[in-house]
Amino acid sequence: MEGSGITFTLSPFFKNFNKRLIKSPKLYFYDTGLALSLLGISSPSQVYSHYLKGGIFENLIIAELTKQSLHRARQLPLYFWRDSNGNEIDGLLHKDNSLDILEIKAGKTLNSDYFKGFAYFQKLIPEMLDKQFLVYGGRESQIRKGIQVYGWQELGKILS
């Protein structure tokens, strides 16, 4: 399916963090509608109550970032990070010797829990961090705790 352009994988980012890290790639669909169809989801109301709502939203955001990058004729150096304790960052954009980090949350209302992953990761490699982004299911953009928050409709601003 990857060879035919239906799916793609996101590789893990690992550096010597002195932690046990997950090193298996994550699978995403370029067409989130196809993923929904395979899950038997045929209406928006089913998505809102589905147990995979967060994963579906993450797939949408990661796929759109990847497609936007490809349309600009650029290879997106995008990775994810997760340790064996469940700490995770949904996206890491690796640039030279720095990282932009991205968290993706499906909720329409900002919640303080959305920022926990940032706080944890900032302690691991503060010298490499550059920009920090949160994309969520709402519409309001703002800066909170030094993190640029974008509503999902402003996703393109991450790559500019």
Tab-separated table of N, CA and C in Angstrom:
chain	number	residue	atom	x	y	z
A	1	MET	N	0.820	-1.195	0.000
A	1	MET	CA	0.000	0.000	0.000
A	1	MET	C	0.865	1.261	0.000
A	2	GLU	N	2.041	1.160	0.595
A	2	GLU	CA	2.927	2.322	0.591
A	2	GLU	C	3.461	2.578	-0.816
A	3	GLY	N	3.810	1.528	-1.515
A	3	GLY	CA	4.336	1.663	-2.871
A	3	GLY	C	3.322	2.235	-3.841
A	4	SER	N	2.046	2.032	-3.572
A	4	SER	CA	1.010	2.549	-4.463
A	4	SER	C	0.510	3.933	-4.044
A	5	GLY	N	1.111	4.515	-3.034
A	5	GLY	CA	0.744	5.865	-2.623
A	5	GLY	C	-0.508	5.949	-1.776
A	6	ILE	N	-0.904	4.862	-1.160
A	6	ILE	CA	-2.091	4.865	-0.306
A	6	ILE	C	-1.703	5.202	1.139
A	7	THR	N	-0.580	4.647	1.578
A	7	THR	CA	-0.121	4.876	2.945
A	7	THR	C	1.330	5.359	2.933
A	8	PHE	N	1.759	5.864	4.073
A	8	PHE	CA	3.158	6.227	4.269
A	8	PHE	C	3.480	6.008	5.740
A	9	THR	N	4.764	5.925	6.034
A	9	THR	CA	5.169	5.730	7.424
A	9	THR	C	5.923	6.947	7.928
A	10	LEU	N	5.831	7.136	9.219
A	10	LEU	CA	6.570	8.179	9.906
A	10	LEU	C	7.567	7.467	10.806
A	11	SER	N	8.832	7.777	10.622
A	11	SER	CA	9.881	7.124	11.395
A	11	SER	C	10.017	7.765	12.774
A	12	PRO	N	10.472	6.991	13.728
A	12	PRO	CA	10.714	7.571	15.060
A	12	PRO	C	12.010	8.374	15.073
A	13	PHE	N	12.046	9.392	15.887
A	13	PHE	CA	13.261	10.169	16.104
A	13	PHE	C	13.893	9.626	17.362
A	14	PHE	N	15.124	9.174	17.244
A	14	PHE	CA	15.774	8.709	18.456
A	14	PHE	C	17.205	9.196	18.494
A	15	LYS	N	17.549	9.617	19.632
A	15	LYS	CA	18.867	10.110	19.957
A	15	LYS	C	19.158	9.486	21.312
A	16	ASN	N	20.325	9.535	21.778
A	16	ASN	CA	20.625	8.938	23.071
A	16	ASN	C	19.973	9.762	24.192
A	17	PHE	N	18.747	9.411	24.508
A	17	PHE	CA	17.994	10.097	25.552
A	17	PHE	C	18.132	9.390	26.899
A	18	ASN	N	18.881	8.290	26.950
A	18	ASN	CA	18.951	7.442	28.142
A	18	ASN	C	17.564	6.959	28.541
A	19	LYS	N	16.764	6.667	27.558
A	19	LYS	CA	15.413	6.188	27.785
A	19	LYS	C	15.148	5.059	26.807
A	20	ARG	N	14.185	4.233	27.181
A	20	ARG	CA	13.730	3.196	26.258
A	20	ARG	C	12.724	3.838	25.317
A	21	LEU	N	13.046	3.824	24.033
A	21	LEU	CA	12.207	4.489	23.046
A	21	LEU	C	11.522	3.485	22.143
A	22	ILE	N	10.374	3.870	21.631
A	22	ILE	CA	9.668	3.081	20.636
A	22	ILE	C	10.340	3.366	19.295
A	23	LYS	N	10.733	2.312	18.594
A	23	LYS	CA	11.470	2.497	17.349
A	23	LYS	C	10.739	1.935	16.136
A	24	SER	N	9.466	1.577	16.306
A	24	SER	CA	8.660	1.112	15.178
A	24	SER	C	8.025	2.313	14.496
A	25	PRO	N	7.993	2.326	13.164
A	25	PRO	CA	7.367	3.462	12.473
A	25	PRO	C	5.852	3.461	12.662
A	26	LYS	N	5.227	4.623	12.435
A	26	LYS	CA	3.784	4.766	12.498
A	26	LYS	C	3.240	4.814	11.073
A	27	LEU	N	2.079	4.205	10.873
A	27	LEU	CA	1.451	4.126	9.555
A	27	LEU	C	0.357	5.179	9.436
A	28	TYR	N	0.350	5.905	8.312
A	28	TYR	CA	-0.667	6.922	8.032
A	28	TYR	C	-1.227	6.709	6.632
A	29	PHE	N	-2.453	7.143	6.427
A	29	PHE	CA	-3.092	7.125	5.116
A	29	PHE	C	-3.013	8.524	4.519
A	30	TYR	N	-2.638	8.627	3.232
A	30	TYR	CA	-2.677	9.922	2.560
A	30	TYR	C	-4.115	10.426	2.485
A	31	ASP	N	-5.056	9.522	2.270
A	31	ASP	CA	-6.471	9.867	2.154
A	31	ASP	C	-7.183	9.444	3.434
A	32	THR	N	-7.463	10.407	4.307
A	32	THR	CA	-8.121	10.099	5.573
A	32	THR	C	-9.518	9.542	5.324
A	33	GLY	N	-10.155	9.954	4.230
A	33	GLY	CA	-11.473	9.414	3.879
A	33	GLY	C	-11.424	7.912	3.654
A	34	LEU	N	-10.357	7.424	3.040
A	34	LEU	CA	-10.195	5.982	2.852
A	34	LEU	C	-10.043	5.282	4.197
A	35	ALA	N	-9.259	5.878	5.088
A	35	ALA	CA	-9.097	5.294	6.427
A	35	ALA	C	-10.443	5.230	7.142
A	36	LEU	N	-11.246	6.283	7.024
A	36	LEU	CA	-12.571	6.292	7.643
A	36	LEU	C	-13.457	5.200	7.061
A	37	SER	N	-13.398	5.039	5.756
A	37	SER	CA	-14.190	4.002	5.102
A	37	SER	C	-13.791	2.608	5.589
A	38	LEU	N	-12.487	2.376	5.705
A	38	LEU	CA	-12.012	1.081	6.192
A	38	LEU	C	-12.427	0.819	7.643
A	39	LEU	N	-12.629	1.896	8.411
A	39	LEU	CA	-13.098	1.766	9.799
A	39	LEU	C	-14.619	1.641	9.880
A	40	GLY	N	-15.284	1.743	8.732
A	40	GLY	CA	-16.748	1.650	8.717
A	40	GLY	C	-17.435	2.934	9.133
A	41	ILE	N	-16.736	4.044	9.044
A	41	ILE	CA	-17.291	5.343	9.419
A	41	ILE	C	-17.803	6.025	8.161
A	42	SER	N	-19.102	6.363	8.162
A	42	SER	CA	-19.687	6.949	6.959
A	42	SER	C	-20.329	8.319	7.184
A	43	SER	N	-20.304	8.823	8.420
A	43	SER	CA	-20.891	10.140	8.669
A	43	SER	C	-20.060	10.888	9.708
A	44	PRO	N	-20.101	12.235	9.671
A	44	PRO	CA	-19.339	13.019	10.652
A	44	PRO	C	-19.722	12.706	12.099
A	45	SER	N	-20.973	12.426	12.345
A	45	SER	CA	-21.387	12.138	13.722
A	45	SER	C	-20.719	10.875	14.262
A	46	GLN	N	-20.419	9.934	13.399
A	46	GLN	CA	-19.718	8.724	13.827
A	46	GLN	C	-18.280	9.026	14.230
A	47	VAL	N	-17.647	9.979	13.555
A	47	VAL	CA	-16.255	10.338	13.872
A	47	VAL	C	-16.185	10.929	15.275
A	48	TYR	N	-17.126	11.836	15.597
A	48	TYR	CA	-17.086	12.538	16.879
A	48	TYR	C	-17.156	11.599	18.075
A	49	SER	N	-17.819	10.476	17.903
A	49	SER	CA	-17.954	9.556	19.033
A	49	SER	C	-17.077	8.310	18.917
A	50	HIS	N	-16.285	8.221	17.873
A	50	HIS	CA	-15.464	7.024	17.645
A	50	HIS	C	-14.253	7.018	18.580
A	51	TYR	N	-13.894	5.836	19.055
A	51	TYR	CA	-12.762	5.724	19.977
A	51	TYR	C	-11.425	6.078	19.325
A	52	LEU	N	-11.338	6.090	18.018
A	52	LEU	CA	-10.102	6.460	17.317
A	52	LEU	C	-10.125	7.897	16.805
A	53	LYS	N	-11.017	8.725	17.327
A	53	LYS	CA	-11.146	10.111	16.863
A	53	LYS	C	-9.794	10.834	16.885
A	54	GLY	N	-9.032	10.713	17.975
A	54	GLY	CA	-7.732	11.376	18.077
A	54	GLY	C	-6.751	10.887	17.027
A	55	GLY	N	-6.720	9.578	16.804
A	55	GLY	CA	-5.825	9.008	15.797
A	55	GLY	C	-6.217	9.411	14.384
A	56	ILE	N	-7.519	9.511	14.139
A	56	ILE	CA	-8.003	9.941	12.824
A	56	ILE	C	-7.597	11.393	12.572
A	57	PHE	N	-7.769	12.232	13.588
A	57	PHE	CA	-7.397	13.644	13.459
A	57	PHE	C	-5.888	13.783	13.268
A	58	GLU	N	-5.112	13.011	14.023
A	58	GLU	CA	-3.654	13.039	13.858
A	58	GLU	C	-3.278	12.626	12.445
A	59	ASN	N	-3.920	11.591	11.914
A	59	ASN	CA	-3.651	11.143	10.551
A	59	ASN	C	-3.928	12.277	9.566
A	60	LEU	N	-5.047	12.965	9.746
A	60	LEU	CA	-5.405	14.068	8.857
A	60	LEU	C	-4.324	15.153	8.863
A	61	ILE	N	-3.882	15.558	10.035
A	61	ILE	CA	-2.907	16.646	10.152
A	61	ILE	C	-1.543	16.238	9.586
A	62	ILE	N	-1.061	15.061	9.964
A	62	ILE	CA	0.239	14.581	9.464
A	62	ILE	C	0.193	14.407	7.948
A	63	ALA	N	-0.892	13.843	7.422
A	63	ALA	CA	-1.012	13.648	5.974
A	63	ALA	C	-1.046	14.985	5.241
A	64	GLU	N	-1.775	15.960	5.775
A	64	GLU	CA	-1.848	17.262	5.118
A	64	GLU	C	-0.504	17.979	5.141
A	65	LEU	N	0.209	17.916	6.252
A	65	LEU	CA	1.552	18.510	6.299
A	65	LEU	C	2.467	17.856	5.265
A	66	THR	N	2.399	16.540	5.179
A	66	THR	CA	3.226	15.802	4.220
A	66	THR	C	2.876	16.189	2.795
A	67	LYS	N	1.585	16.258	2.488
A	67	LYS	CA	1.160	16.621	1.132
A	67	LYS	C	1.538	18.064	0.795
A	68	GLN	N	1.368	18.987	1.740
A	68	GLN	CA	1.752	20.378	1.490
A	68	GLN	C	3.242	20.491	1.203
A	69	SER	N	4.026	19.729	1.925
A	69	SER	CA	5.471	19.740	1.703
A	69	SER	C	5.814	19.177	0.322
A	70	LEU	N	5.176	18.084	-0.052
A	70	LEU	CA	5.421	17.489	-1.366
A	70	LEU	C	5.012	18.435	-2.486
A	71	HIS	N	3.922	19.183	-2.304
A	71	HIS	CA	3.480	20.142	-3.325
A	71	HIS	C	4.454	21.300	-3.470
A	72	ARG	N	5.254	21.534	-2.442
A	72	ARG	CA	6.282	22.575	-2.505
A	72	ARG	C	7.623	22.002	-2.954
A	73	ALA	N	7.599	20.743	-3.389
A	73	ALA	CA	8.797	20.034	-3.867
A	73	ALA	C	9.864	19.951	-2.794
A	74	ARG	N	9.417	19.750	-1.558
A	74	ARG	CA	10.350	19.602	-0.434
A	74	ARG	C	10.075	18.280	0.270
A	75	GLN	N	11.128	17.669	0.727
A	75	GLN	CA	10.992	16.476	1.549
A	75	GLN	C	10.829	16.933	2.992
A	76	LEU	N	9.762	16.561	3.618
A	76	LEU	CA	9.495	16.989	4.991
A	76	LEU	C	10.254	16.091	5.962
A	77	PRO	N	11.206	16.644	6.713
A	77	PRO	CA	11.965	15.834	7.675
A	77	PRO	C	11.153	15.657	8.966
A	78	LEU	N	10.046	14.916	8.858
A	78	LEU	CA	9.107	14.770	9.960
A	78	LEU	C	9.259	13.405	10.619
A	79	TYR	N	9.295	13.404	11.940
A	79	TYR	CA	9.428	12.191	12.744
A	79	TYR	C	8.442	12.276	13.902
A	80	PHE	N	8.350	11.201	14.662
A	80	PHE	CA	7.615	11.238	15.918
A	80	PHE	C	8.545	10.738	17.008
A	81	TRP	N	8.148	10.930	18.258
A	81	TRP	CA	8.955	10.464	19.387
A	81	TRP	C	8.026	9.890	20.450
A	82	ARG	N	8.372	8.710	20.954
A	82	ARG	CA	7.600	8.091	22.037
A	82	ARG	C	8.528	7.213	22.861
A	83	ASP	N	8.403	7.308	24.182
A	83	ASP	CA	9.196	6.420	25.038
A	83	ASP	C	8.313	5.298	25.578
A	84	SER	N	8.925	4.362	26.268
A	84	SER	CA	8.199	3.183	26.747
A	84	SER	C	7.236	3.504	27.886
A	85	ASN	N	7.305	4.727	28.429
A	85	ASN	CA	6.376	5.135	29.492
A	85	ASN	C	5.154	5.855	28.947
A	86	GLY	N	5.044	5.961	27.631
A	86	GLY	CA	3.887	6.605	27.023
A	86	GLY	C	4.035	8.089	26.773
A	87	ASN	N	5.187	8.669	27.074
A	87	ASN	CA	5.430	10.070	26.740
A	87	ASN	C	5.624	10.153	25.229
A	88	GLU	N	4.987	11.151	24.604
A	88	GLU	CA	4.993	11.187	23.149
A	88	GLU	C	4.936	12.610	22.625
A	89	ILE	N	5.571	12.812	21.483
A	89	ILE	CA	5.437	14.019	20.675
A	89	ILE	C	4.987	13.536	19.295
A	90	ASP	N	3.886	14.103	18.803
A	90	ASP	CA	3.298	13.628	17.549
A	90	ASP	C	4.156	13.918	16.329
A	91	GLY	N	4.856	15.035	16.336
A	91	GLY	CA	5.679	15.377	15.185
A	91	GLY	C	6.911	16.162	15.571
A	92	LEU	N	8.024	15.792	14.984
A	92	LEU	CA	9.271	16.538	15.146
A	92	LEU	C	9.780	16.876	13.760
A	93	LEU	N	9.957	18.168	13.493
A	93	LEU	CA	10.541	18.624	12.241
A	93	LEU	C	12.018	18.862	12.491
A	94	HIS	N	12.853	18.036	11.887
A	94	HIS	CA	14.297	18.107	12.111
A	94	HIS	C	14.923	19.042	11.096
A	95	LYS	N	15.565	20.097	11.581
A	95	LYS	CA	16.219	21.082	10.713
A	95	LYS	C	17.634	21.287	11.219
A	96	ASP	N	18.604	20.948	10.399
A	96	ASP	CA	20.010	21.103	10.771
A	96	ASP	C	20.246	20.555	12.182
A	97	ASN	N	20.543	21.430	13.137
A	97	ASN	CA	20.781	20.974	14.513
A	97	ASN	C	19.667	21.389	15.461
A	98	SER	N	18.475	21.622	14.923
A	98	SER	CA	17.366	22.020	15.785
A	98	SER	C	16.105	21.225	15.448
A	99	LEU	N	15.149	21.320	16.340
A	99	LEU	CA	13.879	20.620	16.176
A	99	LEU	C	12.719	21.573	16.411
A	100	ASP	N	11.700	21.469	15.564
A	100	ASP	CA	10.404	22.060	15.840
A	100	ASP	C	9.539	20.902	16.311
A	101	ILE	N	8.768	21.111	17.373
A	101	ILE	CA	7.918	20.020	17.847
A	101	ILE	C	6.450	20.379	17.646
A	102	LEU	N	5.666	19.359	17.387
A	102	LEU	CA	4.260	19.507	17.039
A	102	LEU	C	3.428	18.515	17.842
A	103	GLU	N	2.428	19.033	18.509
A	103	GLU	CA	1.434	18.188	19.172
A	103	GLU	C	0.121	18.373	18.439
A	104	ILE	N	-0.656	17.311	18.339
A	104	ILE	CA	-1.925	17.321	17.617
A	104	ILE	C	-3.005	16.809	18.551
A	105	LYS	N	-4.042	17.604	18.733
A	105	LYS	CA	-5.144	17.245	19.627
A	105	LYS	C	-6.469	17.488	18.912
A	106	ALA	N	-7.351	16.517	18.957
A	106	ALA	CA	-8.619	16.591	18.239
A	106	ALA	C	-9.655	17.478	18.917
A	107	GLY	N	-9.498	17.750	20.191
A	107	GLY	CA	-10.492	18.530	20.923
A	107	GLY	C	-10.655	19.936	20.369
A	108	LYS	N	-11.875	20.474	20.488
A	108	LYS	CA	-12.163	21.806	19.974
A	108	LYS	C	-11.884	22.902	20.994
A	109	THR	N	-11.661	22.523	22.236
A	109	THR	CA	-11.387	23.481	23.305
A	109	THR	C	-10.004	23.193	23.864
A	110	LEU	N	-9.190	24.238	24.005
A	110	LEU	CA	-7.845	24.055	24.552
A	110	LEU	C	-7.922	23.588	25.997
A	111	ASN	N	-7.010	22.697	26.331
A	111	ASN	CA	-6.984	22.078	27.648
A	111	ASN	C	-5.529	22.081	28.124
A	112	SER	N	-5.298	22.285	29.405
A	112	SER	CA	-3.919	22.319	29.912
A	112	SER	C	-3.193	20.991	29.697
A	113	ASP	N	-3.916	19.892	29.604
A	113	ASP	CA	-3.292	18.592	29.334
A	113	ASP	C	-2.613	18.556	27.970
A	114	TYR	N	-3.057	19.395	27.048
A	114	TYR	CA	-2.484	19.416	25.704
A	114	TYR	C	-1.017	19.840	25.713
A	115	PHE	N	-0.564	20.462	26.786
A	115	PHE	CA	0.781	21.030	26.841
A	115	PHE	C	1.760	20.167	27.635
A	116	LYS	N	1.304	19.051	28.186
A	116	LYS	CA	2.171	18.205	29.011
A	116	LYS	C	3.337	17.605	28.224
A	117	GLY	N	3.073	17.184	27.005
A	117	GLY	CA	4.137	16.605	26.186
A	117	GLY	C	5.250	17.593	25.906
A	118	PHE	N	4.887	18.849	25.722
A	118	PHE	CA	5.890	19.896	25.487
A	118	PHE	C	6.807	20.028	26.701
A	119	ALA	N	6.199	20.113	27.874
A	119	ALA	CA	6.976	20.306	29.110
A	119	ALA	C	7.949	19.153	29.318
A	120	TYR	N	7.497	17.941	29.065
A	120	TYR	CA	8.358	16.771	29.255
A	120	TYR	C	9.523	16.796	28.262
A	121	PHE	N	9.221	17.035	26.994
A	121	PHE	CA	10.248	16.991	25.957
A	121	PHE	C	11.238	18.138	26.105
A	122	GLN	N	10.791	19.300	26.558
A	122	GLN	CA	11.682	20.449	26.752
A	122	GLN	C	12.802	20.131	27.733
A	123	LYS	N	12.538	19.275	28.697
A	123	LYS	CA	13.554	18.906	29.682
A	123	LYS	C	14.604	17.963	29.100
A	124	LEU	N	14.231	17.208	28.066
A	124	LEU	CA	15.153	16.218	27.500
A	124	LEU	C	16.261	16.849	26.671
A	125	ILE	N	15.900	17.709	25.755
A	125	ILE	CA	16.909	18.306	24.869
A	125	ILE	C	16.587	19.781	24.620
A	126	PRO	N	16.644	20.608	25.641
A	126	PRO	CA	16.294	22.023	25.467
A	126	PRO	C	17.203	22.750	24.480
A	127	GLU	N	18.431	22.301	24.338
A	127	GLU	CA	19.372	22.974	23.447
A	127	GLU	C	19.020	22.797	21.974
A	128	MET	N	18.210	21.806	21.626
A	128	MET	CA	17.852	21.556	20.232
A	128	MET	C	16.521	22.179	19.833
A	129	LEU	N	15.701	22.576	20.793
A	129	LEU	CA	14.358	23.047	20.475
A	129	LEU	C	14.368	24.416	19.828
A	130	ASP	N	13.551	24.530	18.800
A	130	ASP	CA	13.370	25.824	18.150
A	130	ASP	C	11.915	26.243	18.348
A	131	LYS	N	11.047	25.913	17.420
A	131	LYS	CA	9.642	26.301	17.511
A	131	LYS	C	8.806	25.158	18.076
A	132	GLN	N	7.687	25.547	18.691
A	132	GLN	CA	6.758	24.569	19.244
A	132	GLN	C	5.356	24.914	18.758
A	133	PHE	N	4.647	23.903	18.242
A	133	PHE	CA	3.322	24.105	17.677
A	133	PHE	C	2.329	23.126	18.297
A	134	LEU	N	1.118	23.607	18.470
A	134	LEU	CA	-0.012	22.756	18.843
A	134	LEU	C	-1.088	23.002	17.811
A	135	VAL	N	-1.556	21.940	17.161
A	135	VAL	CA	-2.677	22.017	16.238
A	135	VAL	C	-3.822	21.280	16.908
A	136	TYR	N	-4.970	21.950	16.997
A	136	TYR	CA	-6.104	21.326	17.660
A	136	TYR	C	-7.368	21.480	16.819
A	137	GLY	N	-8.427	20.838	17.228
A	137	GLY	CA	-9.665	20.807	16.454
A	137	GLY	C	-10.475	22.077	16.484
A	138	GLY	N	-10.034	23.066	17.232
A	138	GLY	CA	-10.736	24.346	17.299
A	138	GLY	C	-10.308	25.281	16.185
A	139	ARG	N	-10.697	26.547	16.323
A	139	ARG	CA	-10.421	27.520	15.260
A	139	ARG	C	-9.546	28.683	15.705
A	140	GLU	N	-9.432	28.920	16.987
A	140	GLU	CA	-8.725	30.096	17.482
A	140	GLU	C	-7.220	29.856	17.558
A	141	SER	N	-6.454	30.777	16.997
A	141	SER	CA	-4.995	30.703	17.085
A	141	SER	C	-4.520	31.663	18.160
A	142	GLN	N	-3.440	31.292	18.840
A	142	GLN	CA	-2.893	32.110	19.914
A	142	GLN	C	-1.527	31.576	20.303
A	143	ILE	N	-0.867	32.304	21.170
A	143	ILE	CA	0.374	31.808	21.760
A	143	ILE	C	0.076	31.559	23.228
A	144	ARG	N	0.397	30.355	23.681
A	144	ARG	CA	0.163	30.001	25.073
A	144	ARG	C	1.381	29.262	25.600
A	145	LYS	N	1.912	29.726	26.716
A	145	LYS	CA	3.098	29.138	27.329
A	145	LYS	C	4.270	29.080	26.351
A	146	GLY	N	4.371	30.067	25.472
A	146	GLY	CA	5.451	30.117	24.489
A	146	GLY	C	5.256	29.169	23.324
A	147	ILE	N	4.086	28.566	23.233
A	147	ILE	CA	3.792	27.592	22.174
A	147	ILE	C	2.783	28.212	21.214
A	148	GLN	N	3.082	28.149	19.915
A	148	GLN	CA	2.150	28.667	18.915
A	148	GLN	C	1.020	27.662	18.733
A	149	VAL	N	-0.185	28.090	19.027
A	149	VAL	CA	-1.375	27.250	18.905
A	149	VAL	C	-2.108	27.643	17.631
A	150	TYR	N	-2.403	26.652	16.794
A	150	TYR	CA	-3.150	26.884	15.565
A	150	TYR	C	-4.402	26.028	15.560
A	151	GLY	N	-5.503	26.641	15.119
A	151	GLY	CA	-6.672	25.844	14.786
A	151	GLY	C	-6.343	25.036	13.548
A	152	TRP	N	-7.004	23.921	13.371
A	152	TRP	CA	-6.657	22.996	12.284
A	152	TRP	C	-6.708	23.657	10.911
A	153	GLN	N	-7.517	24.691	10.737
A	153	GLN	CA	-7.639	25.317	9.420
A	153	GLN	C	-6.417	26.166	9.064
A	154	GLU	N	-5.571	26.446	10.030
A	154	GLU	CA	-4.366	27.252	9.777
A	154	GLU	C	-3.110	26.385	9.743
A	155	LEU	N	-3.278	25.137	9.455
A	155	LEU	CA	-2.182	24.181	9.435
A	155	LEU	C	-1.025	24.611	8.547
A	156	GLY	N	-1.305	25.239	7.417
A	156	GLY	CA	-0.272	25.635	6.459
A	156	GLY	C	0.762	26.591	7.027
A	157	LYS	N	0.432	27.289	8.108
A	157	LYS	CA	1.372	28.244	8.679
A	157	LYS	C	2.589	27.568	9.312
A	158	ILE	N	2.478	26.306	9.619
A	158	ILE	CA	3.603	25.583	10.230
A	158	ILE	C	4.772	25.469	9.256
A	159	LEU	N	4.481	25.278	7.995
A	159	LEU	CA	5.540	25.085	6.996
A	159	LEU	C	6.070	26.397	6.435
A	160	SER	N	5.421	27.523	6.738
A	160	SER	CA	5.900	28.783	6.167
A	160	SER	C	6.933	29.454	7.040
